[in-house]
PDB file of C-alpha atoms in Angstrom:
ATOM      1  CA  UNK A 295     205.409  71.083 -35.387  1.00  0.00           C
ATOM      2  CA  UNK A 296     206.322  73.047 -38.377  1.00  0.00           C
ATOM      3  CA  UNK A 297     210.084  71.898 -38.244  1.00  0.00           C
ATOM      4  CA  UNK A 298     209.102  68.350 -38.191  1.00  0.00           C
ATOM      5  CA  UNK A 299     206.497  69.269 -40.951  1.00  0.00           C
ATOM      6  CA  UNK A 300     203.361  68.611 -39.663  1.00  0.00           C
ATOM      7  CA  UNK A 301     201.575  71.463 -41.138  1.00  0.00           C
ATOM      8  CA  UNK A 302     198.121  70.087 -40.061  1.00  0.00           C
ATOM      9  CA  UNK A 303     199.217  69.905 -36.349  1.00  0.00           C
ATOM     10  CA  UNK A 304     200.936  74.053 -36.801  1.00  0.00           C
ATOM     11  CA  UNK A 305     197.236  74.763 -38.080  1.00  0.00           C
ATOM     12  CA  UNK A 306     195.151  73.059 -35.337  1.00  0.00           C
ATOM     13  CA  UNK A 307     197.105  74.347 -32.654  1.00  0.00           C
ATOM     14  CA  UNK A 308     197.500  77.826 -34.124  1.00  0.00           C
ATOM     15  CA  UNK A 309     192.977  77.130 -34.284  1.00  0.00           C
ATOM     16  CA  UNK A 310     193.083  75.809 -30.730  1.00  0.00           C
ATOM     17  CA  UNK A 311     195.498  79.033 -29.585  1.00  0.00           C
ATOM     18  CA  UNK A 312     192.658  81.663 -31.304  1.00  0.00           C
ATOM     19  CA  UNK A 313     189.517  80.103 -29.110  1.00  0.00           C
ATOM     20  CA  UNK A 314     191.501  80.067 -25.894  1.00  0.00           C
ATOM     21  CA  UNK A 315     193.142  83.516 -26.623  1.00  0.00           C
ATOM     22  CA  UNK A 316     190.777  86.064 -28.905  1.00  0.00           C
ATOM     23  CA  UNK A 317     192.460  88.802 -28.451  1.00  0.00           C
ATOM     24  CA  UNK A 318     196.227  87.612 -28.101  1.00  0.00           C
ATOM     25  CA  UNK A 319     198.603  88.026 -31.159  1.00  0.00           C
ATOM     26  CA  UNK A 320     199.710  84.384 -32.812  1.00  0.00           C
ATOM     27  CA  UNK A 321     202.976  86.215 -33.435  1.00  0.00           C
ATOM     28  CA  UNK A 322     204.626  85.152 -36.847  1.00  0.00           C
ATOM     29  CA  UNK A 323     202.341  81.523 -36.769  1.00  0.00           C
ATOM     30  CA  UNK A 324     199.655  82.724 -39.712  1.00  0.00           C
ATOM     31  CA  UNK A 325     203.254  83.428 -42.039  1.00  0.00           C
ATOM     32  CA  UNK A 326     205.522  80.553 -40.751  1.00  0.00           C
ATOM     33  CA  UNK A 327     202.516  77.643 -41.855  1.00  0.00           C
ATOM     34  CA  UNK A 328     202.106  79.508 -45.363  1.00  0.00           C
ATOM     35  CA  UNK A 329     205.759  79.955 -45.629  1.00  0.00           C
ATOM     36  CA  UNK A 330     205.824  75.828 -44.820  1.00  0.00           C
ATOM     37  CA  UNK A 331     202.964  75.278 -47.273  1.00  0.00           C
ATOM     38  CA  UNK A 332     205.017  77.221 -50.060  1.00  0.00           C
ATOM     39  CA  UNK A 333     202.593  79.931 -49.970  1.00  0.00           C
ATOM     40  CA  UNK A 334     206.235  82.296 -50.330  1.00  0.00           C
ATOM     41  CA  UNK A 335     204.726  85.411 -51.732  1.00  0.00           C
ATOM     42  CA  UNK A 336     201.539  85.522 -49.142  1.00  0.00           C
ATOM     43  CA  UNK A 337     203.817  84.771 -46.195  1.00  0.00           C
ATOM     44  CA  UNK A 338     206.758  87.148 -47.799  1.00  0.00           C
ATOM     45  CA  UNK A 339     203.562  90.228 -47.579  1.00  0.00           C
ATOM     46  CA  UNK A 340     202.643  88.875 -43.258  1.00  0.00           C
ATOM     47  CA  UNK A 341     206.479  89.077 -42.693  1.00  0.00           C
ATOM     48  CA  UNK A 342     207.258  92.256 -44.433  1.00  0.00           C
ATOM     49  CA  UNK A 343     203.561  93.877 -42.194  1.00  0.00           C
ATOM     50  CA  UNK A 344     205.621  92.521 -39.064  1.00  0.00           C
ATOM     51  CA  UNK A 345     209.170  94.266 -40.266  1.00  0.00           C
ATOM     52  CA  UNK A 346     207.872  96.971 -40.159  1.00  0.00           C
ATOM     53  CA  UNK A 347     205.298  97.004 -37.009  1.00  0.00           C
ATOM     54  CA  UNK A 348     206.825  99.148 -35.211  1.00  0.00           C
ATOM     55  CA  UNK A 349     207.068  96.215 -31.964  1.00  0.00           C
ATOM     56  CA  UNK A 350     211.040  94.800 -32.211  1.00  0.00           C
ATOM     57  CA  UNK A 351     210.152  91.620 -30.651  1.00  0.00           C
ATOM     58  CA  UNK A 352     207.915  90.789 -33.434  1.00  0.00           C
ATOM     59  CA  UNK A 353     209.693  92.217 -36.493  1.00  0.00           C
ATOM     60  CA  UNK A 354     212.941  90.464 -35.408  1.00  0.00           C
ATOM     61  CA  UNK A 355     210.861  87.041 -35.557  1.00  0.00           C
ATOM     62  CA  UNK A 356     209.466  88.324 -38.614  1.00  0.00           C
ATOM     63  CA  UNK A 357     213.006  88.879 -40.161  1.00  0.00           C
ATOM     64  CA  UNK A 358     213.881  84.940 -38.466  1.00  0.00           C
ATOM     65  CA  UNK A 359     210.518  83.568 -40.559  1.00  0.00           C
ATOM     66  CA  UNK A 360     211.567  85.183 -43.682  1.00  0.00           C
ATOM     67  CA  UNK A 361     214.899  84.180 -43.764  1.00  0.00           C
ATOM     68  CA  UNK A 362     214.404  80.586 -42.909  1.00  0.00           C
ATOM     69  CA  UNK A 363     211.737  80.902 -45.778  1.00  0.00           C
ATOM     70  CA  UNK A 364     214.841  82.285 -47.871  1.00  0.00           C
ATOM     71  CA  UNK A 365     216.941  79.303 -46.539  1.00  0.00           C
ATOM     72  CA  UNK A 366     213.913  76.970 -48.160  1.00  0.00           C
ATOM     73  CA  UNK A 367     213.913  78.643 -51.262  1.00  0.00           C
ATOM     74  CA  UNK A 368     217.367  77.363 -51.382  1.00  0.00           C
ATOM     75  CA  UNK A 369     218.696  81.152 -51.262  1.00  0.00           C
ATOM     76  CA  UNK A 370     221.263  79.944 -48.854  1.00  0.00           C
ATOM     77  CA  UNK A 371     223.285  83.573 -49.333  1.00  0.00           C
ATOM     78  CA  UNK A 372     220.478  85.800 -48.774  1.00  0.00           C
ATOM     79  CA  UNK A 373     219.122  83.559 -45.741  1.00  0.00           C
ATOM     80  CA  UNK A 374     222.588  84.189 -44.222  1.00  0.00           C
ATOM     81  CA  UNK A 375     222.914  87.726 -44.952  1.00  0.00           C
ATOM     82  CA  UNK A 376     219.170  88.309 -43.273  1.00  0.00           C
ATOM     83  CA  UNK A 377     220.006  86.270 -39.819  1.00  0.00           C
ATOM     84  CA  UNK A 378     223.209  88.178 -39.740  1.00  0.00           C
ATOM     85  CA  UNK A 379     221.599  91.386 -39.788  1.00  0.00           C
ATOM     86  CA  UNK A 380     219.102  90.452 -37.190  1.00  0.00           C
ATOM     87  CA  UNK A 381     221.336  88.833 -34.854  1.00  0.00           C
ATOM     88  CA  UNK A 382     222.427  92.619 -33.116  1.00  0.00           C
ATOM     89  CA  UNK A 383     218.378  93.153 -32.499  1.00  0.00           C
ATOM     90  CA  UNK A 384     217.321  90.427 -31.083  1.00  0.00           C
ATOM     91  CA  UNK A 385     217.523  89.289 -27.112  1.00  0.00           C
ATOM     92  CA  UNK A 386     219.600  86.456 -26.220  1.00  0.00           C
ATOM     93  CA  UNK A 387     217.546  83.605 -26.769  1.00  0.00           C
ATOM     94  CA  UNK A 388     216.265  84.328 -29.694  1.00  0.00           C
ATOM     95  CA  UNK A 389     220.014  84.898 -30.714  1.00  0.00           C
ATOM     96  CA  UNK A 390     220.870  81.543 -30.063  1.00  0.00           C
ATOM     97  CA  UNK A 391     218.276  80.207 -32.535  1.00  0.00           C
ATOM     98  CA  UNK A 392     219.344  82.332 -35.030  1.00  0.00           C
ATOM     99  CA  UNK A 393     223.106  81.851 -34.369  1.00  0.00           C
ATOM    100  CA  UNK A 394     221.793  78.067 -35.376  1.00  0.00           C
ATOM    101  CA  UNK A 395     219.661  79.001 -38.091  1.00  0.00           C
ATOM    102  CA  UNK A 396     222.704  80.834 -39.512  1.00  0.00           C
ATOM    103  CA  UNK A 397     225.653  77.907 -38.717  1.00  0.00           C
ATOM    104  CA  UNK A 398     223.026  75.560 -40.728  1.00  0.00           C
ATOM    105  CA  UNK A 399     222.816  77.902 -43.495  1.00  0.00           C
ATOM    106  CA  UNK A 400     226.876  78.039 -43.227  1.00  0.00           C
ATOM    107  CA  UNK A 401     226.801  74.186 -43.327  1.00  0.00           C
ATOM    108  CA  UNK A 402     224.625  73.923 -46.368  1.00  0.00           C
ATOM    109  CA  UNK A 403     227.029  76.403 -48.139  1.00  0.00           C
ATOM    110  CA  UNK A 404     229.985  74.004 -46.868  1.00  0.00           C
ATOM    111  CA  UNK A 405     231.482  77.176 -44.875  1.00  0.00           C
ATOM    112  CA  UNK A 406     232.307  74.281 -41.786  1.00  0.00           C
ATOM    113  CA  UNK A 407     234.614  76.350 -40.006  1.00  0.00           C
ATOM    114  CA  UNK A 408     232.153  79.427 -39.474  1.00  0.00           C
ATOM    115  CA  UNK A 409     229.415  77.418 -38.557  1.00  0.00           C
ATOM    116  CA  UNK A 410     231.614  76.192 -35.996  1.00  0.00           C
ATOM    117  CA  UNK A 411     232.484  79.606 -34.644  1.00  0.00           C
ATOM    118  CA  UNK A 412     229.200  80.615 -35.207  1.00  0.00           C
ATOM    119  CA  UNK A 413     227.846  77.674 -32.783  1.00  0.00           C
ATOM    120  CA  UNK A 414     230.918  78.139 -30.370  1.00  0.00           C
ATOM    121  CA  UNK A 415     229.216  81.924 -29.816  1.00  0.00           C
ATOM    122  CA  UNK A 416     225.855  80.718 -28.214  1.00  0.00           C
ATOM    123  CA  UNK A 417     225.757  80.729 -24.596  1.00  0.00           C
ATOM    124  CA  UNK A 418     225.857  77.358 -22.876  1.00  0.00           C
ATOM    125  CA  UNK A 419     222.285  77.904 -21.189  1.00  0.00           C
ATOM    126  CA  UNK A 420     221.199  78.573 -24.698  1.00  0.00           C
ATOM    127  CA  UNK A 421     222.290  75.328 -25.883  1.00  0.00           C
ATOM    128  CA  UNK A 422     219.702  72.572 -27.063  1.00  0.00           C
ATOM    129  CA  UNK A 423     220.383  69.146 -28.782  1.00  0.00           C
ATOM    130  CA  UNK A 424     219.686  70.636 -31.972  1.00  0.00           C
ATOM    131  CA  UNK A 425     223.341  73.029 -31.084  1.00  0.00           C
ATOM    132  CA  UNK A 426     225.155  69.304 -30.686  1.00  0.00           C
ATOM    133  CA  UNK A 427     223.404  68.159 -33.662  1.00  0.00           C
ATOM    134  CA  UNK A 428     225.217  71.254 -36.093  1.00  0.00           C
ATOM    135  CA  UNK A 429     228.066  71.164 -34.203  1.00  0.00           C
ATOM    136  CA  UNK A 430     228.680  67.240 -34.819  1.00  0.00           C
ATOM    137  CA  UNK A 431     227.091  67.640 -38.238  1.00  0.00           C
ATOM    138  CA  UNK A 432     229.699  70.916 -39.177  1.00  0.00           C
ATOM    139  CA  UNK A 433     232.425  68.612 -37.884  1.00  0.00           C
ATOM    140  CA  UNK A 434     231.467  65.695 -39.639  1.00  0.00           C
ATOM    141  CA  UNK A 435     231.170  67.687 -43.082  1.00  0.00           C
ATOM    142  CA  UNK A 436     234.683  68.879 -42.707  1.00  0.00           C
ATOM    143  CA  UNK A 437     236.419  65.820 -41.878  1.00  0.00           C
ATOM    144  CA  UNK A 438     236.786  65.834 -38.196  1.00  0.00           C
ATOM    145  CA  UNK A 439     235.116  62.522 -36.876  1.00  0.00           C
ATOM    146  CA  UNK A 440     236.606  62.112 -33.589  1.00  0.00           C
ATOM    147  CA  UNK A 441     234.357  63.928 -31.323  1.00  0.00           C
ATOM    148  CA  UNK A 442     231.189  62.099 -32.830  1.00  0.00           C
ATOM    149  CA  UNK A 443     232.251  58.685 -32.562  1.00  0.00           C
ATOM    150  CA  UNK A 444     232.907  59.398 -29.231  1.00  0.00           C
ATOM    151  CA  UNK A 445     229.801  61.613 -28.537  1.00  0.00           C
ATOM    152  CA  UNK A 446     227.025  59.899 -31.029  1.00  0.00           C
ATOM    153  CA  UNK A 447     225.022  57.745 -28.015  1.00  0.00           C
ATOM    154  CA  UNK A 448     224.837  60.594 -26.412  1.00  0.00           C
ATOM    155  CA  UNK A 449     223.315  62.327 -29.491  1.00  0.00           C
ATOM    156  CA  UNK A 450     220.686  59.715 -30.060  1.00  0.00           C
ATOM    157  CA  UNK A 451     219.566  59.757 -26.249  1.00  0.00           C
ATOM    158  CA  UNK A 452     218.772  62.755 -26.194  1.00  0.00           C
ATOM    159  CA  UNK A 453     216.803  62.868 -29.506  1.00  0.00           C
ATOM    160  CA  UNK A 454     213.880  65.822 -29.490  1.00  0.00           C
ATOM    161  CA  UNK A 455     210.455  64.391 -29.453  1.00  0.00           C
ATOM    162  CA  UNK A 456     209.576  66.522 -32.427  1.00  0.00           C
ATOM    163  CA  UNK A 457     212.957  66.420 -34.096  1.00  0.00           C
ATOM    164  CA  UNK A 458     213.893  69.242 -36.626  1.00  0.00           C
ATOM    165  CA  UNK A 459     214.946  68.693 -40.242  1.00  0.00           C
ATOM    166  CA  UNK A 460     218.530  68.512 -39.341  1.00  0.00           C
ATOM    167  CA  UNK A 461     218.070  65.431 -36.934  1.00  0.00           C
TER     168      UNK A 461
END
């Protein structure tokens, strides 16, 4: 919900998650919907509590919310030097998001060809549309169209229902 900016639906389902489970941790929800509301400073002080929590699980997400709030901030430099210092930490899946995290922060800095490598490194039953969405969208920035006009039908079918920023 968050990626396709509905803040409203983040906040009534982080609501609906808190009556059904009282005593259950929200994880990084409470700083990811103030980092998406621009709140940077009160979800910079959740994320930094999480760092340093002691749990790795939760202050490797942590690390993920703050530097996708960097990547927002448009500090493109620091958001890539934070999800390539949590990449060794975290378990595999949560590697693969941040392996595309980090080749969309390499796009945005035009850096095509590492995004590309960066992508190529995330294992195929890791691999979501969002992973062919960077990929075409890395190729396409650097000139290399022949893949997408081949692939693009196949791009649109399988659309997320709740599609990120980048579709």
């Amino acid at each position: 919900q968050l990626l396709s900016g509905d803040i409203a639906g983040a906040k009534a389902t982080l609501k609906e998650f808190r009556q059904r489970h009282p005593l259950r941790s929200a994880g990084t929800l409470d700083a990811d919907i103030l980092a998406a509301e621009k709140k940077f400073d009160e979800a910079e002080k959740l994320y930094s509590v999480m760092e340093n929590s002691g749990d790795n699980a939760l202050a490797v997400a942590a690390a993920f919310g703050r530097a996708v709030m960097r990547f927002e901030q448009g500090k493109l430099a620091e958001a890539e030097k934070l999800f390539r210092n949590i990449l060794p930490e975290a378990e595999p899946r949560m590697q693969s998001a941040i392996r595309r995290e980090l080749a969309y922060t390499l796009i945005r800095q035009e850096k095509y060809a590492d995004a590309l490598t960066v992508l190529s490194e995330v294992p195929d039953e890791f691999r979501e549309n969002s992973h062919d969405i960077l990929k075409a969208l890395a190729e396409i920035k650097s000139g290399k169209l022949d893949d997408f006009k081949k692939n693009w039908h196949e791009l649109v079918r399988n659309d997320p229902r709740f599609p990120d920023r980048r579709c």
